[in-house]
Coordinates of C-alpha atoms in Angstrom, one line a residue:
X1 CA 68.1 112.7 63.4
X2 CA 68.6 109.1 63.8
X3 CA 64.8 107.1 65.1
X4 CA 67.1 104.8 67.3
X5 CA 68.5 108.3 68.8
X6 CA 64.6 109.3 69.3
X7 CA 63.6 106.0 71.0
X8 CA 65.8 106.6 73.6
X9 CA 65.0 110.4 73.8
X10 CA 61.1 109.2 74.3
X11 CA 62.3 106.4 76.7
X12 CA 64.2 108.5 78.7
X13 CA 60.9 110.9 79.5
X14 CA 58.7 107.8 80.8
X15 CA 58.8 107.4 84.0
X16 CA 57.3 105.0 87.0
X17 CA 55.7 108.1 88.6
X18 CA 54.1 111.3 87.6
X19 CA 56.5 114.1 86.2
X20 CA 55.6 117.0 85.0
X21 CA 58.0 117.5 82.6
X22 CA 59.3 121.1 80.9
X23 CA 60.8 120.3 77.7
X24 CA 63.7 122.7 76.4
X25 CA 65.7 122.4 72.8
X26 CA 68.0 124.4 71.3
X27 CA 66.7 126.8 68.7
X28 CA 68.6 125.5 65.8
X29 CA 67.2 121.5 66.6
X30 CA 63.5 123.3 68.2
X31 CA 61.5 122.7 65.1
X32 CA 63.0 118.0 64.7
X33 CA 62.3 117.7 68.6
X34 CA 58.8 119.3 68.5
X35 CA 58.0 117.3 65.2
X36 CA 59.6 114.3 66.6
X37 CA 58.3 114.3 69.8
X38 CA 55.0 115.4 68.9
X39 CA 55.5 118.2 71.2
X40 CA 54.7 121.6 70.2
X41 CA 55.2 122.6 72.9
X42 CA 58.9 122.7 73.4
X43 CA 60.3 126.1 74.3
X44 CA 63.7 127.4 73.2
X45 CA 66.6 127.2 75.3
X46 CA 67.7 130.7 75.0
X47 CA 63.9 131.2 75.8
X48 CA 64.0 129.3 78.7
X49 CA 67.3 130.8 80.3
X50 CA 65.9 134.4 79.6
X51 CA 62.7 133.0 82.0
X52 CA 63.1 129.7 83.6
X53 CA 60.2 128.7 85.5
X54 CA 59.6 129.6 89.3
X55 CA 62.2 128.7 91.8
X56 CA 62.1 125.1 92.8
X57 CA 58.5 124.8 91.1
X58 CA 59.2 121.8 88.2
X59 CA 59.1 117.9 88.7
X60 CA 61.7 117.3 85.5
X61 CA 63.7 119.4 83.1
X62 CA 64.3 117.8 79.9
X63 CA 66.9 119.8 77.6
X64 CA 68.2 118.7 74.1
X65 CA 71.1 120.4 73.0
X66 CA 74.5 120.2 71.6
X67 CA 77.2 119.0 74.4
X68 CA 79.0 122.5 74.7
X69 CA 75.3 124.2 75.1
X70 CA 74.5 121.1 78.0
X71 CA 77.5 121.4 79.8
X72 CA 77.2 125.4 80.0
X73 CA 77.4 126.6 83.6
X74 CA 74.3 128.7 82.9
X75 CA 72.2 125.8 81.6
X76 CA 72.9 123.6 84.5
X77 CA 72.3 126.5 87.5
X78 CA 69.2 127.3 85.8
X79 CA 68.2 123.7 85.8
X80 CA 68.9 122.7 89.0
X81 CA 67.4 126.1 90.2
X82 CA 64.2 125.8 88.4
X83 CA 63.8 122.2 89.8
X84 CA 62.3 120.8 93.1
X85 CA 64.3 118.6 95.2
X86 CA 64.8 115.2 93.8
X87 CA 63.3 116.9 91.0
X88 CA 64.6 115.0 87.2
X89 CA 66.7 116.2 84.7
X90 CA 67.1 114.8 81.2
X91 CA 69.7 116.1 78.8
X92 CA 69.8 114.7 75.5
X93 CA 72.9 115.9 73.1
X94 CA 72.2 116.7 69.9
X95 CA 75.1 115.5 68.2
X96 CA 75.3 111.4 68.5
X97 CA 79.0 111.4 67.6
X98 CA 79.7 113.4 70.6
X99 CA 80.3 110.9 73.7
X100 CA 78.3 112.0 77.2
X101 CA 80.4 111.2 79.5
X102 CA 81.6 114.7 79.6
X103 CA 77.9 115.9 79.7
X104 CA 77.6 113.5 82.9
X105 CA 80.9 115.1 84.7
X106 CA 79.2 118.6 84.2
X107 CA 76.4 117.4 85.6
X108 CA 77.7 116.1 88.6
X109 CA 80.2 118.7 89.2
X110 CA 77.2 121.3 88.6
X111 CA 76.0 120.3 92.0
X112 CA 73.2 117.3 90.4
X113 CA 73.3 113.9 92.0
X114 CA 73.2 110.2 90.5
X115 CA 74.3 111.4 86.7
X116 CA 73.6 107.8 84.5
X117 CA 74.3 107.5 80.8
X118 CA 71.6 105.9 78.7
X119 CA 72.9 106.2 75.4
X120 CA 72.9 109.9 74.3
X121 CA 71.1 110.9 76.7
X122 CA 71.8 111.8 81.0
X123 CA 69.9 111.0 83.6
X124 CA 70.2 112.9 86.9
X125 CA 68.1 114.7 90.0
X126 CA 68.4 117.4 92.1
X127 CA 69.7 116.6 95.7
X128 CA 67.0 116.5 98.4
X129 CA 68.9 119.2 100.3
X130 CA 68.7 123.0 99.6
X131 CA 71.3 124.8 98.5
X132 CA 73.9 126.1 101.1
X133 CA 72.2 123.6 103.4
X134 CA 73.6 122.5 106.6
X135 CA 73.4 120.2 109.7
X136 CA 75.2 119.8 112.6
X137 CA 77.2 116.5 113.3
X138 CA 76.6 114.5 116.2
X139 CA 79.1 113.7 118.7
X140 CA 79.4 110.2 119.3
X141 CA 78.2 109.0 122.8
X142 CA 80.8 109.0 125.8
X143 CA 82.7 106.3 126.0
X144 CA 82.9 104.8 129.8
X145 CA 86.3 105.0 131.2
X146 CA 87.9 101.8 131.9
X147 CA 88.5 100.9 135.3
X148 CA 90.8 98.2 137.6
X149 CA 89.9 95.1 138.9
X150 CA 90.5 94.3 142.6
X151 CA 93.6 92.1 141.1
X152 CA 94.9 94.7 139.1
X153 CA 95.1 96.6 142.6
X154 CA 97.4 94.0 144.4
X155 CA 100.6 95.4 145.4
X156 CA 104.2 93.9 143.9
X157 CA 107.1 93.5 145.7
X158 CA 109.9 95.7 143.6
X159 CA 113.5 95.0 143.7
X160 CA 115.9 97.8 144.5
X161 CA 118.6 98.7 142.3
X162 CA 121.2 99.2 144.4
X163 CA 120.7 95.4 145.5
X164 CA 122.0 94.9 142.2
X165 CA 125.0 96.3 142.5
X166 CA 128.3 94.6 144.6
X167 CA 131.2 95.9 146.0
X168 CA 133.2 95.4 142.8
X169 CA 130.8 97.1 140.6
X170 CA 131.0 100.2 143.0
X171 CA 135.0 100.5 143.3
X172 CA 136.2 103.4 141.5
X173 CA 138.3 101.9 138.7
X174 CA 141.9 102.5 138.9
X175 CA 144.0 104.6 136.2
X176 CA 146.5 102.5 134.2
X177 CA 150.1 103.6 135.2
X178 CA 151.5 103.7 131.4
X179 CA 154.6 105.8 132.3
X180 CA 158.1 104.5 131.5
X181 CA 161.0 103.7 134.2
X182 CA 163.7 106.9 134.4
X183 CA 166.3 106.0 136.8
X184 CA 164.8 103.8 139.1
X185 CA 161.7 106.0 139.0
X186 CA 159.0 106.7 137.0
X187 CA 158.2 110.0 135.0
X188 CA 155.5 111.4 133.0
X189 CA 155.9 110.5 129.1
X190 CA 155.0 112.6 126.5
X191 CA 151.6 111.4 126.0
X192 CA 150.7 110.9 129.8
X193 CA 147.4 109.9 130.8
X194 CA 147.7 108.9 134.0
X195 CA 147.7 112.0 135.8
X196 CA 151.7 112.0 136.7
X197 CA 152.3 114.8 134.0
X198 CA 149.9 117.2 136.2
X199 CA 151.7 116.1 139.6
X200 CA 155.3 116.6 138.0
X201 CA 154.1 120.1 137.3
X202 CA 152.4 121.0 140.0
X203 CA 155.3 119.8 142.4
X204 CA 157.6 122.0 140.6
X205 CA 155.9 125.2 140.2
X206 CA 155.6 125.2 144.3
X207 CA 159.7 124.8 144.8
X208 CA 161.3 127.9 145.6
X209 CA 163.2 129.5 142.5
X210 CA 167.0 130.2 142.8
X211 CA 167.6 134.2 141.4
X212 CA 170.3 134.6 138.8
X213 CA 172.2 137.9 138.7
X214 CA 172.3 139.6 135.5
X215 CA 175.3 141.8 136.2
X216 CA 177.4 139.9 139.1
X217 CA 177.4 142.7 142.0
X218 CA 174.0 141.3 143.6
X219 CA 176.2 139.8 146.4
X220 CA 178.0 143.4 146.9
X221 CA 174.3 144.6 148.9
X222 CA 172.1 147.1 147.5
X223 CA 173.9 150.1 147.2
X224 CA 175.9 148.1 144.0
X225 CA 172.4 146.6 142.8
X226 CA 170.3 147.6 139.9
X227 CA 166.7 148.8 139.6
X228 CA 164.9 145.5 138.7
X229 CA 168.2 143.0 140.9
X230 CA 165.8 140.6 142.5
X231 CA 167.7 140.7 145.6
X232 CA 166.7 144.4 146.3
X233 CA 166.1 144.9 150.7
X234 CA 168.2 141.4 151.3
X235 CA 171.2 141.7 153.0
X236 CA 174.9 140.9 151.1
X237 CA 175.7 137.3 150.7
X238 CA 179.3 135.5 150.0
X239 CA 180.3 135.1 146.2
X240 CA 178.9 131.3 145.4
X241 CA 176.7 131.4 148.8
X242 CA 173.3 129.8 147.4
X243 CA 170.7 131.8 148.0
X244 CA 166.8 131.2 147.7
X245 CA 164.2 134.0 147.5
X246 CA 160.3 132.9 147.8
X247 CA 158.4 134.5 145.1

């Protein structure tokens, strides 16, 4: 493994304040990280998941591994189990050529807050909240309601509609009389609109009907009528005498 790759490894454990750090590595890199680090005591990630430490019992987690083993959803809930709130967490991938950006994203979306990238190596810390923790939102304080002033409260005189209005604009409008000259007087065209097409009929359907005979013997009186003669119970009439029955 590359020293610069190390430097940043070591840099990345130092810190301002005490942490008391547990150092994981895969078991194929466990035997460079302990030799590099000086640490012999650096305990094997499969090691480590079998029996993490205590529930939320470790100041910092520092894992070096490859980028598919950091970004395994079992890695990260062990992590951020074992840790204490705003507890650190290191990882460190194993393969430089590999960019962690993608270890960051896991990171973040594994529930671990303020991921950074410092070369091959994340930085992040367990939120200061439990998990599944919850508090209730305040309501914002009641707004006054608003209120009239004394001049908002002064009467106005309001003008009535109907003052608008004069005799002219109230005079039922007349209907234009579009029908042509027959004779010296008018009748209804064929597309009337006036109204005289509906007086035409209705002065003709209430004139008494004149009765035609269909056989010629209505005159003679009943006895020489037939069943459906319209002049059944009238009395005989001349030949040519007009005659009008009310229907």
């Amino acid at each position: 493994m590359a020293d610069a790759k190390w430097d940043v490894i070591k840099k990345s454990l130092q810190s301002d304040t005490p942490v008391q750090w547990v150092r994981v590595a895969a078991d194929d890199v466990l035997a460079d990280v302990q030799t590099a680090l000086g640490e012999p005591t650096v305990v094997a990630l499969s090691a480590f998941l079998s029996a993490p430490p205590a529930d939320a019992s470790t100041e910092g987690i520092w894992v070096c591994a490859s980028p598919s083993q950091l970004t395994n959803d079992t890695t990260l809930a062990t992590t951020l189990k074992s840790l204490q709130a705003n507890g650190k967490l290191v990882l460190c991938t194993a393969d430089a050529s590999v960019p962690t950006e993608a270890v960051a994203d896991a990171a973040l979306f594994g529930g671990f807050s303020s991921p950074q990238v410092q070369g091959c190596a994340v930085l992040a810390s367990r939120p200061s909240w439990d998990l599944g923790a919850k508090d209730q939102i305040k309501k914002p304080a009641a707004v006054s309601a608003w209120t009239l002033d004394g001049d908002d409260l002064v009467e106005e005189e309001f003008i009535d509609d109907a003052d608008l209005l004069s005799a002219e604009d109230l005079a039922k409008p007349a209907k234009p009389d579009d029908c042509e000259m027959t004779g010296g007087t008018r009748k209804a065209c064929k597309n009337c609109s006036c109204g005289r097409a509906e007086e035409e009929a209705a002065a003709s359907a209430s004139k008494p009907q004149e009765a035609k005979s269909s056989c010629g013997n209505c005159y003679l009186g009943d006895a020489f009528r037939c069943a459906s003669c319209p002049y059944l119970g009238k009395p005989a009439f001349k030949p040519g005498e007009k005659v009008q029955l009310e229907l």
